[in-house]
């Protein structure tokens, strides 16, 4: 049995709409309620995106501050907002401004925030009709922007999650570590993609294992797996046995084959897989210690 506890990060909404799963939380109250229930089900981190009442992306400091305060009134779960990715692309270098502003007040300081360590095409490909949707869409993360994010996160007391979509992203993340810009242990997200998203490794054992071979061997790190547009449950046991962590949520995939569950129902299933694989589920305090988060 692996002694290391398993971190479950709930990715509760992303920019998912509700046609495939009506339980995607959008409003601050819905997000805070979902975060609390996910904590009770076994998650120790909640990753979320602020949304307008119609589900469209929202990028204001006020919205994130309201959500974070509402979560913290109800729960000790660790708080991890997005930077808004391609939907917040007016000024890629400025994407970080919302979280660094939130960090100035301890009450709203995020515990974790993402650094996607490279740029990607974000088209959708429909293999049945052989057509692309949004063939123009690119999510830009210049290397000098990544260096700025890493420095500003350290100064703000925010732990970066190094989001890696393929091996080149991992090598760039390792270079940021070499430069002393990211403290150990680093927290990696192995961001696989399935369905109509072509950009990441497939969400299969082969896709995960190929990726893991290129994690820097001489560095202290923890890694978590997620699958955008695919079923993470089928990889959760493998991630557990390999000493990794998991980042499930209905934001990334609606799980229609399971009856479109709530986030907490999905987290409960993943926690059960972890326990059956011999891994106890980490609490927020355990996670804080494993990732060396600032107190
Ligand atoms: Zn996200």
PDB file of C-alpha atoms and ligand atoms in Angstrom:
ATOM      1  CA  UNK A   1       0.000   0.000   0.000  1.00  0.00           C
ATOM      2  CA  UNK A   2       1.273   3.457  -0.919  1.00  0.00           C
ATOM      3  CA  UNK A   3       1.554   5.607   2.184  1.00  0.00           C
ATOM      4  CA  UNK A   4       1.204   8.839   0.249  1.00  0.00           C
ATOM      5  CA  UNK A   5      -2.322  10.224   0.390  1.00  0.00           C
ATOM      6  CA  UNK A   6      -4.142  11.067  -2.820  1.00  0.00           C
ATOM      7  CA  UNK A   7      -5.094  14.647  -3.601  1.00  0.00           C
ATOM      8  CA  UNK A   8      -8.464  15.030  -5.310  1.00  0.00           C
ATOM      9  CA  UNK A   9      -8.867  18.380  -7.048  1.00  0.00           C
ATOM     10  CA  UNK A  10     -12.458  19.076  -8.109  1.00  0.00           C
ATOM     11  CA  UNK A  11     -12.674  20.915 -11.455  1.00  0.00           C
ATOM     12  CA  UNK A  12     -16.270  21.897 -11.042  1.00  0.00           C
ATOM     13  CA  UNK A  13     -17.237  24.088 -13.994  1.00  0.00           C
ATOM     14  CA  UNK A  14     -14.566  25.317 -16.469  1.00  0.00           C
ATOM     15  CA  UNK A  15     -16.622  27.026 -19.194  1.00  0.00           C
ATOM     16  CA  UNK A  16     -19.021  24.073 -19.550  1.00  0.00           C
ATOM     17  CA  UNK A  17     -22.617  24.828 -20.521  1.00  0.00           C
ATOM     18  CA  UNK A  18     -25.545  22.797 -19.177  1.00  0.00           C
ATOM     19  CA  UNK A  19     -26.948  20.903 -22.178  1.00  0.00           C
ATOM     20  CA  UNK A  20     -25.004  17.710 -21.347  1.00  0.00           C
ATOM     21  CA  UNK A  21     -25.033  18.109 -17.569  1.00  0.00           C
ATOM     22  CA  UNK A  22     -27.471  20.494 -15.857  1.00  0.00           C
ATOM     23  CA  UNK A  23     -25.482  20.444 -12.579  1.00  0.00           C
ATOM     24  CA  UNK A  24     -22.611  22.672 -13.748  1.00  0.00           C
ATOM     25  CA  UNK A  25     -22.407  25.478 -11.133  1.00  0.00           C
ATOM     26  CA  UNK A  26     -22.308  29.051 -12.468  1.00  0.00           C
ATOM     27  CA  UNK A  27     -23.327  31.561  -9.787  1.00  0.00           C
ATOM     28  CA  UNK A  28     -21.197  32.346  -6.711  1.00  0.00           C
ATOM     29  CA  UNK A  29     -23.715  30.554  -4.468  1.00  0.00           C
ATOM     30  CA  UNK A  30     -23.786  27.481  -6.719  1.00  0.00           C
ATOM     31  CA  UNK A  31     -19.982  27.392  -6.904  1.00  0.00           C
ATOM     32  CA  UNK A  32     -19.607  27.727  -3.114  1.00  0.00           C
ATOM     33  CA  UNK A  33     -22.239  25.033  -2.513  1.00  0.00           C
ATOM     34  CA  UNK A  34     -20.586  22.657  -4.989  1.00  0.00           C
ATOM     35  CA  UNK A  35     -17.155  23.314  -3.404  1.00  0.00           C
ATOM     36  CA  UNK A  36     -18.501  22.466   0.059  1.00  0.00           C
ATOM     37  CA  UNK A  37     -20.128  19.252  -1.115  1.00  0.00           C
ATOM     38  CA  UNK A  38     -17.001  18.208  -3.033  1.00  0.00           C
ATOM     39  CA  UNK A  39     -14.943  18.716   0.142  1.00  0.00           C
ATOM     40  CA  UNK A  40     -17.358  16.449   2.047  1.00  0.00           C
ATOM     41  CA  UNK A  41     -17.032  13.856  -0.745  1.00  0.00           C
ATOM     42  CA  UNK A  42     -13.211  13.804  -0.563  1.00  0.00           C
ATOM     43  CA  UNK A  43     -11.817  16.721  -2.587  1.00  0.00           C
ATOM     44  CA  UNK A  44      -9.212  18.977  -0.954  1.00  0.00           C
ATOM     45  CA  UNK A  45      -8.885  21.567  -3.767  1.00  0.00           C
ATOM     46  CA  UNK A  46     -11.635  23.274  -5.768  1.00  0.00           C
ATOM     47  CA  UNK A  47     -10.795  24.704  -9.196  1.00  0.00           C
ATOM     48  CA  UNK A  48     -13.437  27.024 -10.626  1.00  0.00           C
ATOM     49  CA  UNK A  49     -14.181  29.704 -13.222  1.00  0.00           C
ATOM     50  CA  UNK A  50     -16.384  32.729 -12.472  1.00  0.00           C
ATOM     51  CA  UNK A  51     -19.411  32.807 -14.777  1.00  0.00           C
ATOM     52  CA  UNK A  52     -22.176  35.232 -15.675  1.00  0.00           C
ATOM     53  CA  UNK A  53     -25.802  34.209 -14.993  1.00  0.00           C
ATOM     54  CA  UNK A  54     -26.039  33.028 -18.636  1.00  0.00           C
ATOM     55  CA  UNK A  55     -22.888  30.906 -18.233  1.00  0.00           C
ATOM     56  CA  UNK A  56     -20.564  33.151 -20.221  1.00  0.00           C
ATOM     57  CA  UNK A  57     -17.048  33.835 -18.852  1.00  0.00           C
ATOM     58  CA  UNK A  58     -16.626  36.544 -16.216  1.00  0.00           C
ATOM     59  CA  UNK A  59     -13.219  38.033 -15.382  1.00  0.00           C
ATOM     60  CA  UNK A  60     -13.720  40.596 -12.612  1.00  0.00           C
ATOM     61  CA  UNK A  61     -11.877  40.716  -9.297  1.00  0.00           C
ATOM     62  CA  UNK A  62     -15.231  41.382  -7.569  1.00  0.00           C
ATOM     63  CA  UNK A  63     -16.749  38.158  -8.893  1.00  0.00           C
ATOM     64  CA  UNK A  64     -13.783  36.035  -7.804  1.00  0.00           C
ATOM     65  CA  UNK A  65     -13.609  37.746  -4.412  1.00  0.00           C
ATOM     66  CA  UNK A  66     -17.303  37.033  -3.808  1.00  0.00           C
ATOM     67  CA  UNK A  67     -16.882  33.364  -4.741  1.00  0.00           C
ATOM     68  CA  UNK A  68     -13.772  32.878  -2.594  1.00  0.00           C
ATOM     69  CA  UNK A  69     -15.376  34.524   0.450  1.00  0.00           C
ATOM     70  CA  UNK A  70     -18.488  32.380   0.034  1.00  0.00           C
ATOM     71  CA  UNK A  71     -16.436  29.184  -0.240  1.00  0.00           C
ATOM     72  CA  UNK A  72     -14.347  30.026   2.836  1.00  0.00           C
ATOM     73  CA  UNK A  73     -17.388  30.768   5.002  1.00  0.00           C
ATOM     74  CA  UNK A  74     -18.559  27.197   4.412  1.00  0.00           C
ATOM     75  CA  UNK A  75     -15.435  25.109   3.910  1.00  0.00           C
ATOM     76  CA  UNK A  76     -11.695  24.694   4.463  1.00  0.00           C
ATOM     77  CA  UNK A  77     -11.213  23.411   0.881  1.00  0.00           C
ATOM     78  CA  UNK A  78      -8.201  24.953  -0.911  1.00  0.00           C
ATOM     79  CA  UNK A  79      -9.187  27.600  -3.432  1.00  0.00           C
ATOM     80  CA  UNK A  80      -7.925  27.528  -7.016  1.00  0.00           C
ATOM     81  CA  UNK A  81      -9.393  30.034  -9.542  1.00  0.00           C
ATOM     82  CA  UNK A  82      -8.606  30.136 -13.250  1.00  0.00           C
ATOM     83  CA  UNK A  83      -6.802  32.920 -15.122  1.00  0.00           C
ATOM     84  CA  UNK A  84      -9.518  32.691 -17.803  1.00  0.00           C
ATOM     85  CA  UNK A  85      -7.375  31.132 -20.536  1.00  0.00           C
ATOM     86  CA  UNK A  86      -8.224  31.996 -24.148  1.00  0.00           C
ATOM     87  CA  UNK A  87     -11.471  33.717 -23.126  1.00  0.00           C
ATOM     88  CA  UNK A  88      -9.332  36.289 -21.270  1.00  0.00           C
ATOM     89  CA  UNK A  89      -6.863  36.925 -24.067  1.00  0.00           C
ATOM     90  CA  UNK A  90      -7.086  40.688 -24.604  1.00  0.00           C
ATOM     91  CA  UNK A  91      -3.676  40.921 -22.923  1.00  0.00           C
ATOM     92  CA  UNK A  92      -2.171  37.487 -22.160  1.00  0.00           C
ATOM     93  CA  UNK A  93       0.428  38.974 -19.790  1.00  0.00           C
ATOM     94  CA  UNK A  94      -2.389  40.706 -17.897  1.00  0.00           C
ATOM     95  CA  UNK A  95      -4.403  37.498 -17.397  1.00  0.00           C
ATOM     96  CA  UNK A  96      -2.691  37.160 -14.029  1.00  0.00           C
ATOM     97  CA  UNK A  97      -3.810  40.570 -12.693  1.00  0.00           C
ATOM     98  CA  UNK A  98      -7.056  39.281 -11.201  1.00  0.00           C
ATOM     99  CA  UNK A  99      -5.374  36.659  -8.973  1.00  0.00           C
ATOM    100  CA  UNK A 100      -2.504  38.916  -7.886  1.00  0.00           C
ATOM    101  CA  UNK A 101      -5.068  41.570  -6.895  1.00  0.00           C
ATOM    102  CA  UNK A 102      -7.053  38.934  -4.952  1.00  0.00           C
ATOM    103  CA  UNK A 103      -3.802  37.930  -3.215  1.00  0.00           C
ATOM    104  CA  UNK A 104      -3.390  41.358  -1.618  1.00  0.00           C
ATOM    105  CA  UNK A 105      -6.132  40.488   0.893  1.00  0.00           C
ATOM    106  CA  UNK A 106      -5.522  37.296   2.907  1.00  0.00           C
ATOM    107  CA  UNK A 107      -9.293  36.694   2.902  1.00  0.00           C
ATOM    108  CA  UNK A 108      -9.336  36.370  -0.893  1.00  0.00           C
ATOM    109  CA  UNK A 109      -5.812  35.157  -1.643  1.00  0.00           C
ATOM    110  CA  UNK A 110      -6.045  32.059  -3.861  1.00  0.00           C
ATOM    111  CA  UNK A 111      -4.111  29.043  -2.599  1.00  0.00           C
ATOM    112  CA  UNK A 112      -3.256  27.844  -6.110  1.00  0.00           C
ATOM    113  CA  UNK A 113      -3.422  29.290  -9.648  1.00  0.00           C
ATOM    114  CA  UNK A 114      -2.431  27.823 -13.032  1.00  0.00           C
ATOM    115  CA  UNK A 115       0.494  28.373 -15.367  1.00  0.00           C
ATOM    116  CA  UNK A 116      -0.077  26.656 -18.724  1.00  0.00           C
ATOM    117  CA  UNK A 117       3.531  26.209 -19.809  1.00  0.00           C
ATOM    118  CA  UNK A 118       3.051  26.682 -23.556  1.00  0.00           C
ATOM    119  CA  UNK A 119       0.672  27.778 -26.319  1.00  0.00           C
ATOM    120  CA  UNK A 120      -1.965  25.556 -27.935  1.00  0.00           C
ATOM    121  CA  UNK A 121      -4.478  25.405 -30.793  1.00  0.00           C
ATOM    122  CA  UNK A 122      -7.958  25.054 -29.299  1.00  0.00           C
ATOM    123  CA  UNK A 123     -10.075  24.037 -32.280  1.00  0.00           C
ATOM    124  CA  UNK A 124     -12.668  21.254 -32.014  1.00  0.00           C
ATOM    125  CA  UNK A 125     -12.598  18.415 -34.526  1.00  0.00           C
ATOM    126  CA  UNK A 126     -15.758  16.494 -35.389  1.00  0.00           C
ATOM    127  CA  UNK A 127     -14.557  13.187 -36.827  1.00  0.00           C
ATOM    128  CA  UNK A 128     -18.088  12.234 -38.013  1.00  0.00           C
ATOM    129  CA  UNK A 129     -18.446  15.320 -40.220  1.00  0.00           C
ATOM    130  CA  UNK A 130     -14.669  15.776 -40.692  1.00  0.00           C
ATOM    131  CA  UNK A 131     -14.926  19.457 -39.818  1.00  0.00           C
ATOM    132  CA  UNK A 132     -13.199  21.866 -37.456  1.00  0.00           C
ATOM    133  CA  UNK A 133     -15.026  24.323 -35.218  1.00  0.00           C
ATOM    134  CA  UNK A 134     -13.026  27.417 -34.165  1.00  0.00           C
ATOM    135  CA  UNK A 135     -10.033  26.627 -36.387  1.00  0.00           C
ATOM    136  CA  UNK A 136      -8.756  30.137 -35.588  1.00  0.00           C
ATOM    137  CA  UNK A 137      -8.625  29.683 -31.808  1.00  0.00           C
ATOM    138  CA  UNK A 138      -5.179  29.821 -30.177  1.00  0.00           C
ATOM    139  CA  UNK A 139      -4.339  30.060 -26.483  1.00  0.00           C
ATOM    140  CA  UNK A 140      -1.102  32.032 -26.240  1.00  0.00           C
ATOM    141  CA  UNK A 141       1.395  31.695 -23.383  1.00  0.00           C
ATOM    142  CA  UNK A 142       4.684  33.336 -24.337  1.00  0.00           C
ATOM    143  CA  UNK A 143       7.714  32.208 -22.358  1.00  0.00           C
ATOM    144  CA  UNK A 144       8.445  35.702 -21.017  1.00  0.00           C
ATOM    145  CA  UNK A 145       4.815  35.794 -19.802  1.00  0.00           C
ATOM    146  CA  UNK A 146       5.325  32.462 -18.023  1.00  0.00           C
ATOM    147  CA  UNK A 147       8.425  33.827 -16.287  1.00  0.00           C
ATOM    148  CA  UNK A 148       6.431  36.850 -15.138  1.00  0.00           C
ATOM    149  CA  UNK A 149       3.588  34.666 -13.851  1.00  0.00           C
ATOM    150  CA  UNK A 150       6.025  32.478 -11.915  1.00  0.00           C
ATOM    151  CA  UNK A 151       7.757  35.481 -10.275  1.00  0.00           C
ATOM    152  CA  UNK A 152       4.466  37.191  -9.428  1.00  0.00           C
ATOM    153  CA  UNK A 153       3.013  33.996  -7.937  1.00  0.00           C
ATOM    154  CA  UNK A 154       5.991  33.619  -5.603  1.00  0.00           C
ATOM    155  CA  UNK A 155       5.663  37.286  -4.560  1.00  0.00           C
ATOM    156  CA  UNK A 156       1.906  36.840  -4.004  1.00  0.00           C
ATOM    157  CA  UNK A 157       2.175  33.612  -1.980  1.00  0.00           C
ATOM    158  CA  UNK A 158       0.223  31.617  -4.597  1.00  0.00           C
ATOM    159  CA  UNK A 159       1.272  28.059  -5.485  1.00  0.00           C
ATOM    160  CA  UNK A 160       1.420  27.569  -9.260  1.00  0.00           C
ATOM    161  CA  UNK A 161      -0.039  24.489 -10.849  1.00  0.00           C
ATOM    162  CA  UNK A 162       2.124  23.766 -13.905  1.00  0.00           C
ATOM    163  CA  UNK A 163      -0.425  22.746 -16.527  1.00  0.00           C
ATOM    164  CA  UNK A 164       1.256  20.597 -19.151  1.00  0.00           C
ATOM    165  CA  UNK A 165      -0.527  19.527 -22.340  1.00  0.00           C
ATOM    166  CA  UNK A 166       2.367  17.582 -23.880  1.00  0.00           C
ATOM    167  CA  UNK A 167       6.002  16.737 -23.329  1.00  0.00           C
ATOM    168  CA  UNK A 168       7.299  20.097 -24.627  1.00  0.00           C
ATOM    169  CA  UNK A 169       5.219  21.872 -21.969  1.00  0.00           C
ATOM    170  CA  UNK A 170       6.779  19.650 -19.315  1.00  0.00           C
ATOM    171  CA  UNK A 171      10.287  20.453 -20.542  1.00  0.00           C
ATOM    172  CA  UNK A 172       9.509  24.183 -20.404  1.00  0.00           C
ATOM    173  CA  UNK A 173       8.114  23.775 -16.870  1.00  0.00           C
ATOM    174  CA  UNK A 174      11.355  22.012 -15.907  1.00  0.00           C
ATOM    175  CA  UNK A 175      13.311  24.942 -17.375  1.00  0.00           C
ATOM    176  CA  UNK A 176      11.328  27.366 -15.176  1.00  0.00           C
ATOM    177  CA  UNK A 177      12.308  25.173 -12.215  1.00  0.00           C
ATOM    178  CA  UNK A 178      15.951  25.239 -13.364  1.00  0.00           C
ATOM    179  CA  UNK A 179      15.760  29.034 -13.372  1.00  0.00           C
ATOM    180  CA  UNK A 180      14.617  28.987  -9.758  1.00  0.00           C
ATOM    181  CA  UNK A 181      11.257  30.519 -10.686  1.00  0.00           C
ATOM    182  CA  UNK A 182       9.114  27.625  -9.381  1.00  0.00           C
ATOM    183  CA  UNK A 183       9.670  26.235  -5.908  1.00  0.00           C
ATOM    184  CA  UNK A 184       9.770  22.520  -5.116  1.00  0.00           C
ATOM    185  CA  UNK A 185       7.734  20.500  -4.779  1.00  0.00           C
ATOM    186  CA  UNK A 186       6.233  21.561  -8.104  1.00  0.00           C
ATOM    187  CA  UNK A 187       2.578  20.693  -8.678  1.00  0.00           C
ATOM    188  CA  UNK A 188       1.983  19.454 -12.235  1.00  0.00           C
ATOM    189  CA  UNK A 189      -1.339  18.897 -13.979  1.00  0.00           C
ATOM    190  CA  UNK A 190      -1.071  16.301 -16.741  1.00  0.00           C
ATOM    191  CA  UNK A 191      -3.748  17.818 -18.969  1.00  0.00           C
ATOM    192  CA  UNK A 192      -4.876  15.125 -21.429  1.00  0.00           C
ATOM    193  CA  UNK A 193      -7.639  15.696 -24.017  1.00  0.00           C
ATOM    194  CA  UNK A 194     -10.207  13.396 -25.601  1.00  0.00           C
ATOM    195  CA  UNK A 195     -13.348  13.740 -27.709  1.00  0.00           C
ATOM    196  CA  UNK A 196     -13.121  16.630 -30.152  1.00  0.00           C
ATOM    197  CA  UNK A 197     -10.058  18.251 -28.540  1.00  0.00           C
ATOM    198  CA  UNK A 198      -6.883  17.154 -30.329  1.00  0.00           C
ATOM    199  CA  UNK A 199      -4.202  19.087 -28.511  1.00  0.00           C
ATOM    200  CA  UNK A 200      -3.206  16.959 -25.505  1.00  0.00           C
ATOM    201  CA  UNK A 201      -2.137  13.374 -25.081  1.00  0.00           C
ATOM    202  CA  UNK A 202      -5.149  11.033 -25.308  1.00  0.00           C
ATOM    203  CA  UNK A 203      -6.735  10.198 -21.955  1.00  0.00           C
ATOM    204  CA  UNK A 204      -5.518   6.607 -22.046  1.00  0.00           C
ATOM    205  CA  UNK A 205      -2.939   4.650 -20.015  1.00  0.00           C
ATOM    206  CA  UNK A 206      -0.531   5.094 -22.944  1.00  0.00           C
ATOM    207  CA  UNK A 207      -1.168   8.841 -23.092  1.00  0.00           C
ATOM    208  CA  UNK A 208      -0.549   9.219 -19.366  1.00  0.00           C
ATOM    209  CA  UNK A 209       2.474   6.943 -19.143  1.00  0.00           C
ATOM    210  CA  UNK A 210       4.183   8.515 -22.184  1.00  0.00           C
ATOM    211  CA  UNK A 211       3.805  11.874 -20.497  1.00  0.00           C
ATOM    212  CA  UNK A 212       5.032  10.758 -17.074  1.00  0.00           C
ATOM    213  CA  UNK A 213       8.291   9.440 -18.531  1.00  0.00           C
ATOM    214  CA  UNK A 214       9.366  13.015 -19.220  1.00  0.00           C
ATOM    215  CA  UNK A 215       8.719  14.531 -15.807  1.00  0.00           C
ATOM    216  CA  UNK A 216      12.059  15.888 -14.521  1.00  0.00           C
ATOM    217  CA  UNK A 217      13.605  12.978 -12.573  1.00  0.00           C
ATOM    218  CA  UNK A 218      15.821  15.123 -10.366  1.00  0.00           C
ATOM    219  CA  UNK A 219      13.086  17.374  -9.009  1.00  0.00           C
ATOM    220  CA  UNK A 220      10.621  17.128  -6.156  1.00  0.00           C
ATOM    221  CA  UNK A 221       7.138  17.236  -7.633  1.00  0.00           C
ATOM    222  CA  UNK A 222       3.591  15.970  -7.349  1.00  0.00           C
ATOM    223  CA  UNK A 223       1.459  15.331 -10.418  1.00  0.00           C
ATOM    224  CA  UNK A 224      -2.258  15.117 -10.981  1.00  0.00           C
ATOM    225  CA  UNK A 225      -4.126  13.776 -14.016  1.00  0.00           C
ATOM    226  CA  UNK A 226      -7.164  15.199 -15.783  1.00  0.00           C
ATOM    227  CA  UNK A 227      -8.852  14.562 -19.112  1.00  0.00           C
ATOM    228  CA  UNK A 228     -10.565  17.429 -20.927  1.00  0.00           C
ATOM    229  CA  UNK A 229     -13.487  15.924 -22.881  1.00  0.00           C
ATOM    230  CA  UNK A 230     -12.989  12.388 -21.558  1.00  0.00           C
ATOM    231  CA  UNK A 231     -13.549   9.929 -18.740  1.00  0.00           C
ATOM    232  CA  UNK A 232     -10.960  10.349 -15.980  1.00  0.00           C
ATOM    233  CA  UNK A 233     -12.500   7.563 -13.868  1.00  0.00           C
ATOM    234  CA  UNK A 234     -10.914   4.927 -16.098  1.00  0.00           C
ATOM    235  CA  UNK A 235      -7.445   6.357 -15.314  1.00  0.00           C
ATOM    236  CA  UNK A 236      -7.955   7.051 -11.598  1.00  0.00           C
ATOM    237  CA  UNK A 237      -6.818   3.589 -10.471  1.00  0.00           C
ATOM    238  CA  UNK A 238      -3.680   3.801 -12.611  1.00  0.00           C
ATOM    239  CA  UNK A 239      -2.865   7.292 -11.297  1.00  0.00           C
ATOM    240  CA  UNK A 240      -3.335   5.977  -7.750  1.00  0.00           C
ATOM    241  CA  UNK A 241      -1.029   3.020  -8.304  1.00  0.00           C
ATOM    242  CA  UNK A 242       1.658   5.253  -9.849  1.00  0.00           C
ATOM    243  CA  UNK A 243       1.669   7.626  -6.869  1.00  0.00           C
ATOM    244  CA  UNK A 244      -0.161  10.431  -8.664  1.00  0.00           C
ATOM    245  CA  UNK A 245      -3.226  12.487  -7.886  1.00  0.00           C
ATOM    246  CA  UNK A 246      -6.437  13.182  -9.826  1.00  0.00           C
ATOM    247  CA  UNK A 247      -8.396  16.249 -10.939  1.00  0.00           C
ATOM    248  CA  UNK A 248     -11.931  15.166 -11.900  1.00  0.00           C
ATOM    249  CA  UNK A 249     -14.984  17.333 -12.459  1.00  0.00           C
ATOM    250  CA  UNK A 250     -18.035  17.863 -14.608  1.00  0.00           C
ATOM    251  CA  UNK A 251     -16.412  21.049 -15.929  1.00  0.00           C
ATOM    252  CA  UNK A 252     -14.150  18.904 -18.114  1.00  0.00           C
ATOM    253  CA  UNK A 253     -16.578  16.123 -19.033  1.00  0.00           C
ATOM    254  CA  UNK A 254     -20.330  15.718 -18.399  1.00  0.00           C
ATOM    255  CA  UNK A 255     -20.306  11.930 -17.655  1.00  0.00           C
ATOM    256  CA  UNK A 256     -23.622  11.394 -19.468  1.00  0.00           C
ATOM    257  CA  UNK A 257     -22.991   7.635 -19.327  1.00  0.00           C
ATOM    258  CA  UNK A 258     -23.268   7.932 -15.535  1.00  0.00           C
ATOM    259  CA  UNK A 259     -26.517   9.908 -15.775  1.00  0.00           C
ATOM    260  CA  UNK A 260     -24.878  13.375 -15.736  1.00  0.00           C
ATOM    261  CA  UNK A 261     -23.900  13.327 -12.031  1.00  0.00           C
ATOM    262  CA  UNK A 262     -23.213  16.278  -9.744  1.00  0.00           C
ATOM    263  CA  UNK A 263     -19.598  17.131  -8.979  1.00  0.00           C
ATOM    264  CA  UNK A 264     -19.861  15.615  -5.501  1.00  0.00           C
ATOM    265  CA  UNK A 265     -21.252  12.347  -6.887  1.00  0.00           C
ATOM    266  CA  UNK A 266     -18.275  12.117  -9.227  1.00  0.00           C
ATOM    267  CA  UNK A 267     -15.796  12.977  -6.453  1.00  0.00           C
ATOM    268  CA  UNK A 268     -17.312  10.258  -4.256  1.00  0.00           C
ATOM    269  CA  UNK A 269     -16.696   7.676  -6.998  1.00  0.00           C
ATOM    270  CA  UNK A 270     -13.100   8.826  -7.474  1.00  0.00           C
ATOM    271  CA  UNK A 271     -12.453   8.734  -3.713  1.00  0.00           C
ATOM    272  CA  UNK A 272     -13.757   5.162  -3.695  1.00  0.00           C
ATOM    273  CA  UNK A 273     -11.328   4.206  -6.495  1.00  0.00           C
ATOM    274  CA  UNK A 274      -8.483   5.782  -4.495  1.00  0.00           C
ATOM    275  CA  UNK A 275      -9.363   3.781  -1.383  1.00  0.00           C
ATOM    276  CA  UNK A 276      -9.739   0.543  -3.358  1.00  0.00           C
ATOM    277  CA  UNK A 277      -6.269   1.253  -4.785  1.00  0.00           C
ATOM    278  CA  UNK A 278      -4.873   1.550  -1.262  1.00  0.00           C
ATOM    279  CA  UNK A 279      -4.635   5.350  -1.148  1.00  0.00           C
ATOM    280  CA  UNK A 280      -6.202   7.375   1.620  1.00  0.00           C
ATOM    281  CA  UNK A 281      -7.722  10.640   0.410  1.00  0.00           C
ATOM    282  CA  UNK A 282      -5.852  13.836   1.413  1.00  0.00           C
ATOM    283  CA  UNK A 283      -7.545  16.537   3.503  1.00  0.00           C
ATOM    284  CA  UNK A 284      -6.832  20.221   2.789  1.00  0.00           C
ATOM    285  CA  UNK A 285      -4.259  20.175   5.623  1.00  0.00           C
ATOM    286  CA  UNK A 286      -2.575  17.082   4.154  1.00  0.00           C
ATOM    287  CA  UNK A 287      -2.525  18.778   0.732  1.00  0.00           C
ATOM    288  CA  UNK A 288      -1.090  21.983   2.193  1.00  0.00           C
ATOM    289  CA  UNK A 289       1.745  19.945   3.695  1.00  0.00           C
ATOM    290  CA  UNK A 290       2.406  17.819   0.588  1.00  0.00           C
ATOM    291  CA  UNK A 291       2.524  20.845  -1.726  1.00  0.00           C
ATOM    292  CA  UNK A 292       4.306  23.092   0.826  1.00  0.00           C
ATOM    293  CA  UNK A 293       1.637  25.771   0.492  1.00  0.00           C
ATOM    294  CA  UNK A 294       2.175  28.996   2.415  1.00  0.00           C
ATOM    295  CA  UNK A 295       0.365  28.898   5.767  1.00  0.00           C
TER     296      UNK A 295
HETATM  297 ZN1  LIG B   1     -10.024  25.679 -15.458  1.00  0.00          ZN
END
